[in-house]
Short mmCIF file of C-alpha atoms in Angstrom, two decimals:
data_model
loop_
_atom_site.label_atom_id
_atom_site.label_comp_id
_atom_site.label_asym_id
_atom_site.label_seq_id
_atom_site.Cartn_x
_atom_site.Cartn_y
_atom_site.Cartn_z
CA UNK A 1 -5.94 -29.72 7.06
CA UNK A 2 -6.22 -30.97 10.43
CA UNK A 3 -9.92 -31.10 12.63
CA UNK A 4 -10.64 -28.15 14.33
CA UNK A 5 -11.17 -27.65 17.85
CA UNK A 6 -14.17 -25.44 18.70
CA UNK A 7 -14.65 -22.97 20.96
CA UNK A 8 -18.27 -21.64 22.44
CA UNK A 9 -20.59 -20.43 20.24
CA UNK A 10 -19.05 -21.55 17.07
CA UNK A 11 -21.10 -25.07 16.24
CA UNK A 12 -19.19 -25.64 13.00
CA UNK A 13 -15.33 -25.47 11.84
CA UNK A 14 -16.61 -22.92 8.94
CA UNK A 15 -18.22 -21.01 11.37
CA UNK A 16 -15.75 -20.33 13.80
CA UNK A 17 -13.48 -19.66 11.11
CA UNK A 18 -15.05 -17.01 9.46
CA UNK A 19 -15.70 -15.27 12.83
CA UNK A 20 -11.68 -15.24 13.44
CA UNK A 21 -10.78 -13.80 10.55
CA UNK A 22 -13.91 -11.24 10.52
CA UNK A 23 -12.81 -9.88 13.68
CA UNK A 24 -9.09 -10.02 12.90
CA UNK A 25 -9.63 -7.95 9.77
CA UNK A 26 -11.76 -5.66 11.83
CA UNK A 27 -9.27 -5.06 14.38
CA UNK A 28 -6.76 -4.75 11.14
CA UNK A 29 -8.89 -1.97 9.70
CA UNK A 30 -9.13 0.03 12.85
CA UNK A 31 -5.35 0.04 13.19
CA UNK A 32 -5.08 1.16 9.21
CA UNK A 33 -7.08 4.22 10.35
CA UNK A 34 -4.70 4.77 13.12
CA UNK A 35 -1.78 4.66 11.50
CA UNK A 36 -3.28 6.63 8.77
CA UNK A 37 -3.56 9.33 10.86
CA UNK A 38 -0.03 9.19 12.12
CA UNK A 39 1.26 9.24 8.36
CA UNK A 40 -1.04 12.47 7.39
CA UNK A 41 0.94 13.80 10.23
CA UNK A 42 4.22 13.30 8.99
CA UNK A 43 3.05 14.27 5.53
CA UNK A 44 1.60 17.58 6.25
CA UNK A 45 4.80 18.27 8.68
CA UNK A 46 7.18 17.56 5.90
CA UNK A 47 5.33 19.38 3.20
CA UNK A 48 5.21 22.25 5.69
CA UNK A 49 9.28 22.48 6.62
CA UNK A 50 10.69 20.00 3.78
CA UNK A 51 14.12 21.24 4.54
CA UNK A 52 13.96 21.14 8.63
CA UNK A 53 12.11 18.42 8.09
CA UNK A 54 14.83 16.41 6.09
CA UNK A 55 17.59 17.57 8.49
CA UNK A 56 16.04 15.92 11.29
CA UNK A 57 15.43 12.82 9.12
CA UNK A 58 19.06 12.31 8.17
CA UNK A 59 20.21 12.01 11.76
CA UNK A 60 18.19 9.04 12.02
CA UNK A 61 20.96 6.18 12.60
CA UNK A 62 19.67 3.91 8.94
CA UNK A 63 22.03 1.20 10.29
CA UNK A 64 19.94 0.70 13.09
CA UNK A 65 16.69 0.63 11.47
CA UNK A 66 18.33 -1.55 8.38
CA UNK A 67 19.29 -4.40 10.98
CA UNK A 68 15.74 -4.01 12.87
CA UNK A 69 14.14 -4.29 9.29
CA UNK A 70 15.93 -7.70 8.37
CA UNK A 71 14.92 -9.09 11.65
CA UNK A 72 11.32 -8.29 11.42
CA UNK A 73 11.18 -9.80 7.57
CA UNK A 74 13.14 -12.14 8.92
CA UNK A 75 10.26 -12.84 11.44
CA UNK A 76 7.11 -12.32 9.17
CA UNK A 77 9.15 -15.82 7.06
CA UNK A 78 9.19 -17.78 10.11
CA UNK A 79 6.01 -17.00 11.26
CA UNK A 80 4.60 -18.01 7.98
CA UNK A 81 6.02 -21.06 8.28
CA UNK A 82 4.87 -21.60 11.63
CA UNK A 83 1.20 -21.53 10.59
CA UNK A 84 1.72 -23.10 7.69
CA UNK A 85 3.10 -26.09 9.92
CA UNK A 86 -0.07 -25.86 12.60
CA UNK A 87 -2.61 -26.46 9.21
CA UNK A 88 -0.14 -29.24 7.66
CA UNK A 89 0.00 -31.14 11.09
CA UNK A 90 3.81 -30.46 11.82
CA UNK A 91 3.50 -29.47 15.51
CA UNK A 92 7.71 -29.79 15.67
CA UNK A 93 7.96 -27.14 13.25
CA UNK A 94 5.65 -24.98 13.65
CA UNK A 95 6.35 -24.53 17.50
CA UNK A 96 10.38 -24.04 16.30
CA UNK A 97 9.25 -21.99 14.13
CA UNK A 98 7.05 -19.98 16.57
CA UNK A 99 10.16 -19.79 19.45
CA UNK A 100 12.04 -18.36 16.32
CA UNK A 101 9.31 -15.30 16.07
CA UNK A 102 9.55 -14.99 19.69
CA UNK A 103 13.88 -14.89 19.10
CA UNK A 104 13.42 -12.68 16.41
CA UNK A 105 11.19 -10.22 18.11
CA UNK A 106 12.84 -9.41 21.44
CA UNK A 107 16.22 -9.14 18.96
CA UNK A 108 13.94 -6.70 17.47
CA UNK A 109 13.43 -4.70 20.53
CA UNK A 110 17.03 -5.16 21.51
CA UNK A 111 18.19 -3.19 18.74
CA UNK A 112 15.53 -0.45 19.39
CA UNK A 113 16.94 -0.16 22.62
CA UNK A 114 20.49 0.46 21.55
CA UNK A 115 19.09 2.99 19.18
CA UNK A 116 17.03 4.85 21.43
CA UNK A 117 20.01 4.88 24.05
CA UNK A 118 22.14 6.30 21.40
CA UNK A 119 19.21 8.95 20.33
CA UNK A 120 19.06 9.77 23.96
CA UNK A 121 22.72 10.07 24.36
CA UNK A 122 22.53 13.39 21.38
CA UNK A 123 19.22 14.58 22.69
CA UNK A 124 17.27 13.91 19.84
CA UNK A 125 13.94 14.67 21.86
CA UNK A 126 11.85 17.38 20.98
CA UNK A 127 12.85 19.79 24.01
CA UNK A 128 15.65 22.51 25.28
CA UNK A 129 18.00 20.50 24.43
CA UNK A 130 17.04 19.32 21.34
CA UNK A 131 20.47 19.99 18.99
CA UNK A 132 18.93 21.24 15.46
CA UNK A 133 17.90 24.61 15.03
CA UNK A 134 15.95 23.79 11.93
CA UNK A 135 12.56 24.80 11.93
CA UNK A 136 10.67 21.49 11.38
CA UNK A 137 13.15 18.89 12.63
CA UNK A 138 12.05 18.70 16.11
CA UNK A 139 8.19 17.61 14.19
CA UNK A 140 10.28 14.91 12.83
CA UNK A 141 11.54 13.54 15.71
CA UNK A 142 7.74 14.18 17.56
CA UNK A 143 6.75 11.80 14.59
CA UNK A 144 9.97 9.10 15.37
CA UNK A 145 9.38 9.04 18.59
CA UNK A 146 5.33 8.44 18.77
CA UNK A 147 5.41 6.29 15.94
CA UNK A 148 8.45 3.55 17.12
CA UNK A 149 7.09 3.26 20.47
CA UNK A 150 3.87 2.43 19.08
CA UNK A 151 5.39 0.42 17.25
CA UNK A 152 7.43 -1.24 19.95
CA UNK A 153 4.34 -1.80 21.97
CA UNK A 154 2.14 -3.42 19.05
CA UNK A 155 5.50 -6.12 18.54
CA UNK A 156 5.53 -6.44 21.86
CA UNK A 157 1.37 -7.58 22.54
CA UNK A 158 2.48 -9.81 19.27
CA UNK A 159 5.23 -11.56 21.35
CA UNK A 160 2.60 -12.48 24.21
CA UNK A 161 0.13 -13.40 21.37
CA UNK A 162 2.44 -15.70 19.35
CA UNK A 163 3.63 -16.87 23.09
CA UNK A 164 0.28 -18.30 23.50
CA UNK A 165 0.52 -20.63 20.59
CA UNK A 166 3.43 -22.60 22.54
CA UNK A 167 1.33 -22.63 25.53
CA UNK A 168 -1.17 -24.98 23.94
CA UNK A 169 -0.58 -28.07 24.20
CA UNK A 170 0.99 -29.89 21.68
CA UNK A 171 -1.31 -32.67 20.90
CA UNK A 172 -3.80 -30.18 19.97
CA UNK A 173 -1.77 -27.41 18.50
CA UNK A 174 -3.07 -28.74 15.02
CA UNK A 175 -6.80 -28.19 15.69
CA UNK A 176 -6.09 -24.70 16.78
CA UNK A 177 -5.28 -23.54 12.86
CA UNK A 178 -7.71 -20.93 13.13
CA UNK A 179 -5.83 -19.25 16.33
CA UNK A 180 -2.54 -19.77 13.71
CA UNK A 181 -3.64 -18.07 11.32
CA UNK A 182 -5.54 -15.12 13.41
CA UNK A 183 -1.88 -14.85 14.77
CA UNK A 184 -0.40 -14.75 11.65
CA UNK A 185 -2.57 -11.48 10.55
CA UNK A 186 -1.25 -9.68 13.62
CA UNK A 187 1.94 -10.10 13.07
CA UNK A 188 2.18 -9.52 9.42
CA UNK A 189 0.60 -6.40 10.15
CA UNK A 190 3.12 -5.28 12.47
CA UNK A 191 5.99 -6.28 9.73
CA UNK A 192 3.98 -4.34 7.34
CA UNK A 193 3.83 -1.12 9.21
CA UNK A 194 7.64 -1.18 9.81
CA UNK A 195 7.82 -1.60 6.13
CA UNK A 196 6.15 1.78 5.73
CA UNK A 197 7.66 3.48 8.45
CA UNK A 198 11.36 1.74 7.58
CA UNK A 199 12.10 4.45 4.38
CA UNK A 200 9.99 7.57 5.99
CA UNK A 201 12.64 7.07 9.09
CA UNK A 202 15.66 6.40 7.79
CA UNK A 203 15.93 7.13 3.96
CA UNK A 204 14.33 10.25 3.97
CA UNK A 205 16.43 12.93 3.00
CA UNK A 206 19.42 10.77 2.47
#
């Protein structure tokens, strides 16, 4: 493992370490809770209308949310990588590796953009115009919508976090394994919601 550089007040590598990850996993638990909450929601909603519920689920496009769902897996590998190159001393790689997880996650939002347009385009938005009659299937779509642009915006503080890592300098991208791997728990924690919300979405009811 490489020296570490220190930042103010941290007087020892071990130190400074355990703070990172302490507050990380703080900041992690805090977001479980809120996305907790978000998945009662959907539970009690469905157990409530199962069948309105279902038929809002199903027009969900699943090709979109497939592709998205690749990328971001796709993304959590490289970005494993990447820190895995800032401890091992491979600055080359792990800063590819971290322009890939940048790639990766604006494809990401791409895709969510095409989807949304086409969601837009058949007014599936809780409203008058809202196309299903189905008692239950507009709660579904309350719950796509809040959920994917929370989401969106979580990926999207990720990409200006893991955009940080290639503005440090490269000679001392090493000694800043403790910023690696602080990014690493953020954005394996986006992945990881998406791999909750990816089959509530769009494999319910199908």
């Amino acid at each position: 493992m490489s020296d570490t550089a220190l930042n103010a007040p941290w007087a020892t590598a071990d130190r400074q370490r355990v703070a990172t990850q302490f507050g990380m996993w703080a900041f992690l638990a805090t977001e479980t809770l809120f996305f907790g909450a978000i998945f009662l929601f959907y539970a009690v909603a469905r157990w409530s209308h199962p069948a309105g519920f279902l038929a809002g689920a199903r027009e969900a496009d699943a090709w979109f949310g497939s592709a998205n769902t690749i990328v971001l897996l796709t993304s959590s590998l490289t970005m494993a990588i990447a820190e895995r190159g800032v401890r091992a001393g491979l600055v080359a790689l792990a800063r590819a590796m971290y322009a890939l997880t940048i790639a990766l996650g604006l494809c990401f939002l791409t895709i969510k953009g095409f989807e949304y347009a086409k969601d837009i385009s058949e007014h599936l938005i809780p409203g008058r115009r809202f196309p299903l009659a189905e008692t239950g299937a507009s709660a579904f779509w309350a719950f796509y919508w809040t959920v994917t642009v929370v989401h969106a915006i979580h990926l999207t503080i990720g990409l200006g976090i893991v955009a940080r890592m290639l503005l440090i300098p490269r000679d001392r991208l090493a000694a800043r394994w403790t910023t690696a791997e602080g990014t690493a728990l953020y954005w394996h924690l986006v992945d990881v919601v998406w791999v909750f919300l990816y089959p509530l979405l769009y494999l319910a009811g199908r």
